[in-house]
mmCIF file of N, CA and C in Angstrom:
data_model
loop_
_atom_site.group_PDB
_atom_site.id
_atom_site.type_symbol
_atom_site.label_atom_id
_atom_site.label_comp_id
_atom_site.label_asym_id
_atom_site.label_seq_id
_atom_site.Cartn_x
_atom_site.Cartn_y
_atom_site.Cartn_z
ATOM 1 N N UNK N 1 -43.000 -94.324 -31.433
ATOM 2 C CA UNK N 1 -43.680 -92.980 -31.241
ATOM 3 C C UNK N 1 -43.838 -92.861 -30.211
ATOM 4 N N UNK N 2 -44.041 -93.287 -29.378
ATOM 5 C CA UNK N 2 -44.237 -92.872 -28.232
ATOM 6 C C UNK N 2 -43.276 -92.558 -27.066
ATOM 7 N N UNK N 3 -41.441 -93.235 -27.981
ATOM 8 C CA UNK N 3 -40.928 -92.974 -26.928
ATOM 9 C C UNK N 3 -40.246 -91.453 -27.368
ATOM 10 N N UNK N 4 -40.168 -91.492 -28.226
ATOM 11 C CA UNK N 4 -40.059 -89.542 -29.138
ATOM 12 C C UNK N 4 -40.647 -88.551 -28.680
ATOM 13 N N UNK N 5 -42.288 -89.031 -28.349
ATOM 14 C CA UNK N 5 -42.951 -88.192 -27.777
ATOM 15 C C UNK N 5 -42.468 -87.875 -25.948
ATOM 16 N N UNK N 6 -42.411 -88.691 -25.753
ATOM 17 C CA UNK N 6 -41.643 -88.974 -24.069
ATOM 18 C C UNK N 6 -40.840 -88.482 -23.980
ATOM 19 N N UNK N 7 -39.306 -88.314 -25.097
ATOM 20 C CA UNK N 7 -38.526 -87.585 -24.799
ATOM 21 C C UNK N 7 -38.412 -86.419 -24.861
ATOM 22 N N UNK N 8 -39.379 -86.022 -26.292
ATOM 23 C CA UNK N 8 -39.672 -84.266 -26.981
ATOM 24 C C UNK N 8 -40.189 -83.877 -25.372
ATOM 25 N N UNK N 9 -41.011 -84.254 -24.829
ATOM 26 C CA UNK N 9 -42.078 -83.716 -23.507
ATOM 27 C C UNK N 9 -41.012 -83.284 -22.662
ATOM 28 N N UNK N 10 -40.081 -84.096 -22.327
ATOM 29 C CA UNK N 10 -39.133 -83.943 -21.191
ATOM 30 C C UNK N 10 -38.243 -83.116 -21.616
ATOM 31 N N UNK N 11 -37.513 -82.609 -22.813
ATOM 32 C CA UNK N 11 -36.823 -82.031 -23.250
ATOM 33 C C UNK N 11 -37.587 -80.350 -22.943
ATOM 34 N N UNK N 12 -38.853 -80.336 -23.269
ATOM 35 C CA UNK N 12 -39.739 -79.323 -23.069
ATOM 36 C C UNK N 12 -39.628 -78.806 -21.557
ATOM 37 N N UNK N 13 -39.988 -79.606 -20.863
ATOM 38 C CA UNK N 13 -39.989 -79.622 -19.160
ATOM 39 C C UNK N 13 -38.769 -79.207 -18.322
ATOM 40 N N UNK N 14 -37.721 -79.929 -19.333
ATOM 41 C CA UNK N 14 -36.342 -79.063 -18.824
ATOM 42 C C UNK N 14 -36.083 -77.476 -18.902
ATOM 43 N N UNK N 15 -36.646 -77.570 -20.296
ATOM 44 C CA UNK N 15 -36.652 -75.931 -20.446
ATOM 45 C C UNK N 15 -37.486 -75.208 -19.905
ATOM 46 N N UNK N 16 -38.609 -75.266 -19.284
ATOM 47 C CA UNK N 16 -39.548 -74.652 -18.587
ATOM 48 C C UNK N 16 -38.424 -74.328 -17.019
ATOM 49 N N UNK N 17 -37.920 -75.843 -17.076
ATOM 50 C CA UNK N 17 -37.486 -75.669 -15.467
ATOM 51 C C UNK N 17 -36.301 -74.647 -15.143
ATOM 52 N N UNK N 18 -35.674 -74.845 -16.360
ATOM 53 C CA UNK N 18 -34.567 -73.860 -16.685
ATOM 54 C C UNK N 18 -35.027 -72.628 -17.057
ATOM 55 N N UNK N 19 -36.136 -71.941 -17.042
ATOM 56 C CA UNK N 19 -36.144 -70.825 -17.784
ATOM 57 C C UNK N 19 -37.222 -69.844 -16.260
ATOM 58 N N UNK N 20 -38.027 -71.266 -15.777
ATOM 59 C CA UNK N 20 -38.332 -70.301 -14.405
ATOM 60 C C UNK N 20 -38.018 -69.565 -13.843
ATOM 61 N N UNK N 21 -36.701 -70.163 -13.342
ATOM 62 C CA UNK N 21 -36.321 -69.420 -12.165
ATOM 63 C C UNK N 21 -35.964 -67.981 -12.872
ATOM 64 N N UNK N 22 -35.744 -67.673 -13.791
ATOM 65 C CA UNK N 22 -35.186 -66.768 -14.612
ATOM 66 C C UNK N 22 -36.444 -65.496 -15.035
ATOM 67 N N UNK N 23 -37.826 -66.236 -14.646
ATOM 68 C CA UNK N 23 -38.831 -65.210 -14.886
ATOM 69 C C UNK N 23 -38.860 -65.020 -13.653
ATOM 70 N N UNK N 24 -38.799 -65.872 -12.632
ATOM 71 C CA UNK N 24 -39.010 -65.323 -11.373
ATOM 72 C C UNK N 24 -38.023 -64.966 -10.655
ATOM 73 N N UNK N 25 -36.793 -64.694 -10.958
ATOM 74 C CA UNK N 25 -35.663 -63.734 -10.980
ATOM 75 C C UNK N 25 -36.031 -61.522 -11.566
ATOM 76 N N UNK N 26 -36.696 -62.198 -13.080
ATOM 77 C CA UNK N 26 -37.342 -60.827 -13.643
ATOM 78 C C UNK N 26 -38.570 -59.888 -12.992
ATOM 79 N N UNK N 27 -39.048 -61.365 -12.697
ATOM 80 C CA UNK N 27 -40.360 -60.652 -11.824
ATOM 81 C C UNK N 27 -40.038 -59.563 -10.250
ATOM 82 N N UNK N 28 -39.185 -60.444 -9.497
ATOM 83 C CA UNK N 28 -38.902 -59.754 -8.540
ATOM 84 C C UNK N 28 -38.084 -58.490 -8.520
ATOM 85 N N UNK N 29 -37.129 -58.584 -9.696
ATOM 86 C CA UNK N 29 -36.548 -57.387 -9.869
ATOM 87 C C UNK N 29 -37.609 -56.148 -10.952
ATOM 88 N N UNK N 30 -38.417 -56.558 -11.211
ATOM 89 C CA UNK N 30 -39.332 -55.457 -12.216
ATOM 90 C C UNK N 30 -39.723 -55.063 -10.763
ATOM 91 N N UNK N 31 -40.617 -56.108 -9.778
ATOM 92 C CA UNK N 31 -41.231 -55.308 -8.665
ATOM 93 C C UNK N 31 -40.480 -54.345 -8.174
ATOM 94 N N UNK N 32 -39.441 -54.632 -8.051
ATOM 95 C CA UNK N 32 -38.720 -53.786 -6.749
ATOM 96 C C UNK N 32 -38.312 -52.473 -7.952
ATOM 97 N N UNK N 33 -38.237 -52.880 -9.062
ATOM 98 C CA UNK N 33 -37.927 -51.746 -10.089
ATOM 99 C C UNK N 33 -39.577 -50.290 -9.747
ATOM 100 N N UNK N 34 -40.376 -50.904 -9.884
ATOM 101 C CA UNK N 34 -41.987 -50.524 -9.776
ATOM 102 C C UNK N 34 -41.779 -49.846 -8.317
ATOM 103 N N UNK N 35 -41.631 -50.520 -7.785
ATOM 104 C CA UNK N 35 -41.869 -50.189 -5.760
ATOM 105 C C UNK N 35 -41.222 -48.856 -5.888
ATOM 106 N N UNK N 36 -39.506 -48.732 -6.131
ATOM 107 C CA UNK N 36 -38.619 -48.074 -5.910
ATOM 108 C C UNK N 36 -38.554 -46.553 -6.861
ATOM 109 N N UNK N 37 -39.656 -46.894 -7.674
ATOM 110 C CA UNK N 37 -39.654 -45.511 -8.247
ATOM 111 C C UNK N 37 -40.884 -45.087 -8.011
ATOM 112 N N UNK N 38 -42.332 -45.654 -7.248
ATOM 113 C CA UNK N 38 -43.110 -45.246 -6.995
ATOM 114 C C UNK N 38 -42.844 -44.334 -5.324
ATOM 115 N N UNK N 39 -42.023 -45.041 -4.653
ATOM 116 C CA UNK N 39 -41.260 -44.636 -3.488
ATOM 117 C C UNK N 39 -40.856 -43.127 -3.672
ATOM 118 N N UNK N 40 -39.912 -43.215 -4.748
ATOM 119 C CA UNK N 40 -38.996 -42.136 -4.765
ATOM 120 C C UNK N 40 -39.846 -40.836 -5.501
ATOM 121 N N UNK N 41 -40.862 -40.785 -6.115
ATOM 122 C CA UNK N 41 -42.044 -40.251 -5.973
ATOM 123 C C UNK N 41 -42.310 -39.393 -5.023
ATOM 124 N N UNK N 42 -42.417 -39.815 -3.958
ATOM 125 C CA UNK N 42 -43.018 -39.449 -2.690
ATOM 126 C C UNK N 42 -42.418 -38.491 -2.085
ATOM 127 N N UNK N 43 -43.084 -36.871 -1.591
ATOM 128 C CA UNK N 43 -42.058 -36.138 -0.857
ATOM 129 C C UNK N 43 -41.465 -37.077 0.599
ATOM 130 N N UNK N 44 -40.573 -36.296 0.915
ATOM 131 C CA UNK N 44 -39.866 -36.372 2.234
ATOM 132 C C UNK N 44 -41.345 -36.423 3.697
ATOM 133 N N UNK N 45 -42.034 -35.590 3.428
ATOM 134 C CA UNK N 45 -43.101 -36.066 4.400
ATOM 135 C C UNK N 45 -44.125 -36.859 4.123
ATOM 136 N N UNK N 46 -44.212 -37.311 3.026
ATOM 137 C CA UNK N 46 -45.049 -38.444 2.219
ATOM 138 C C UNK N 46 -44.462 -39.946 3.133
ATOM 139 N N UNK N 47 -43.392 -39.867 2.776
ATOM 140 C CA UNK N 47 -42.618 -41.198 3.424
ATOM 141 C C UNK N 47 -42.011 -41.201 4.827
ATOM 142 N N UNK N 48 -42.366 -40.022 5.706
ATOM 143 C CA UNK N 48 -42.552 -39.639 7.162
ATOM 144 C C UNK N 48 -43.596 -40.461 7.409
ATOM 145 N N UNK N 49 -44.914 -40.457 6.384
ATOM 146 C CA UNK N 49 -46.147 -40.595 7.455
ATOM 147 C C UNK N 49 -46.315 -42.004 6.833
ATOM 148 N N UNK N 50 -45.773 -42.214 6.228
ATOM 149 C CA UNK N 50 -45.474 -44.191 6.475
ATOM 150 C C UNK N 50 -44.499 -44.691 7.120
ATOM 151 N N UNK N 51 -43.932 -44.092 7.238
ATOM 152 C CA UNK N 51 -42.362 -44.400 8.756
ATOM 153 C C UNK N 51 -41.195 -44.749 7.908
ATOM 154 N N UNK N 52 -40.924 -44.335 6.661
ATOM 155 C CA UNK N 52 -39.830 -44.514 5.917
ATOM 156 C C UNK N 52 -38.891 -43.220 5.645
ATOM 157 N N UNK N 53 -38.069 -43.510 4.982
ATOM 158 C CA UNK N 53 -36.788 -42.146 4.914
ATOM 159 C C UNK N 53 -36.459 -42.808 3.468
ATOM 160 N N UNK N 54 -35.516 -41.618 2.903
ATOM 161 C CA UNK N 54 -35.178 -41.662 1.825
ATOM 162 C C UNK N 54 -34.316 -42.784 1.711
ATOM 163 N N UNK N 55 -33.513 -43.069 2.780
ATOM 164 C CA UNK N 55 -32.246 -43.886 2.735
ATOM 165 C C UNK N 55 -33.046 -45.615 2.842
ATOM 166 N N UNK N 56 -34.280 -45.800 3.328
ATOM 167 C CA UNK N 56 -34.407 -47.270 2.786
ATOM 168 C C UNK N 56 -35.641 -47.502 2.155
ATOM 169 N N UNK N 57 -35.852 -46.476 1.022
ATOM 170 C CA UNK N 57 -36.466 -47.174 0.075
ATOM 171 C C UNK N 57 -35.791 -47.766 -1.058
ATOM 172 N N UNK N 58 -34.556 -47.917 -0.920
ATOM 173 C CA UNK N 58 -33.697 -49.413 -2.041
ATOM 174 C C UNK N 58 -33.867 -50.514 -0.986
ATOM 175 N N UNK N 59 -33.914 -50.638 0.731
ATOM 176 C CA UNK N 59 -34.543 -52.004 0.803
ATOM 177 C C UNK N 59 -35.559 -52.528 1.337
ATOM 178 N N UNK N 60 -36.757 -51.727 1.545
ATOM 179 C CA UNK N 60 -38.084 -51.875 1.398
ATOM 180 C C UNK N 60 -38.619 -52.430 -0.139
ATOM 181 N N UNK N 61 -37.422 -51.740 -1.028
ATOM 182 C CA UNK N 61 -37.906 -52.252 -2.689
ATOM 183 C C UNK N 61 -37.543 -53.845 -3.213
ATOM 184 N N UNK N 62 -36.420 -53.970 -2.315
ATOM 185 C CA UNK N 62 -35.521 -55.471 -2.825
ATOM 186 C C UNK N 62 -36.435 -56.748 -1.502
ATOM 187 N N UNK N 63 -37.007 -56.391 -0.655
ATOM 188 C CA UNK N 63 -38.026 -56.833 0.244
ATOM 189 C C UNK N 63 -38.889 -57.732 -0.238
ATOM 190 N N UNK N 64 -39.681 -57.452 -1.200
ATOM 191 C CA UNK N 64 -40.836 -58.033 -1.717
ATOM 192 C C UNK N 64 -40.717 -58.953 -2.430
#
């Protein structure tokens, strides 16, 4: 019985190991999407106030 439990636990661990990079990538993509949307809502003057231009929005959003 304990061999079955160990094998079953290992299978769960390998699934979590497989999914974690996918979850991390999704979270990074979603954070960039939110950042991009927030920055795109700012006026050119507001972007200038924080030292950005519209051309830099994508770079800043992906940097997080």
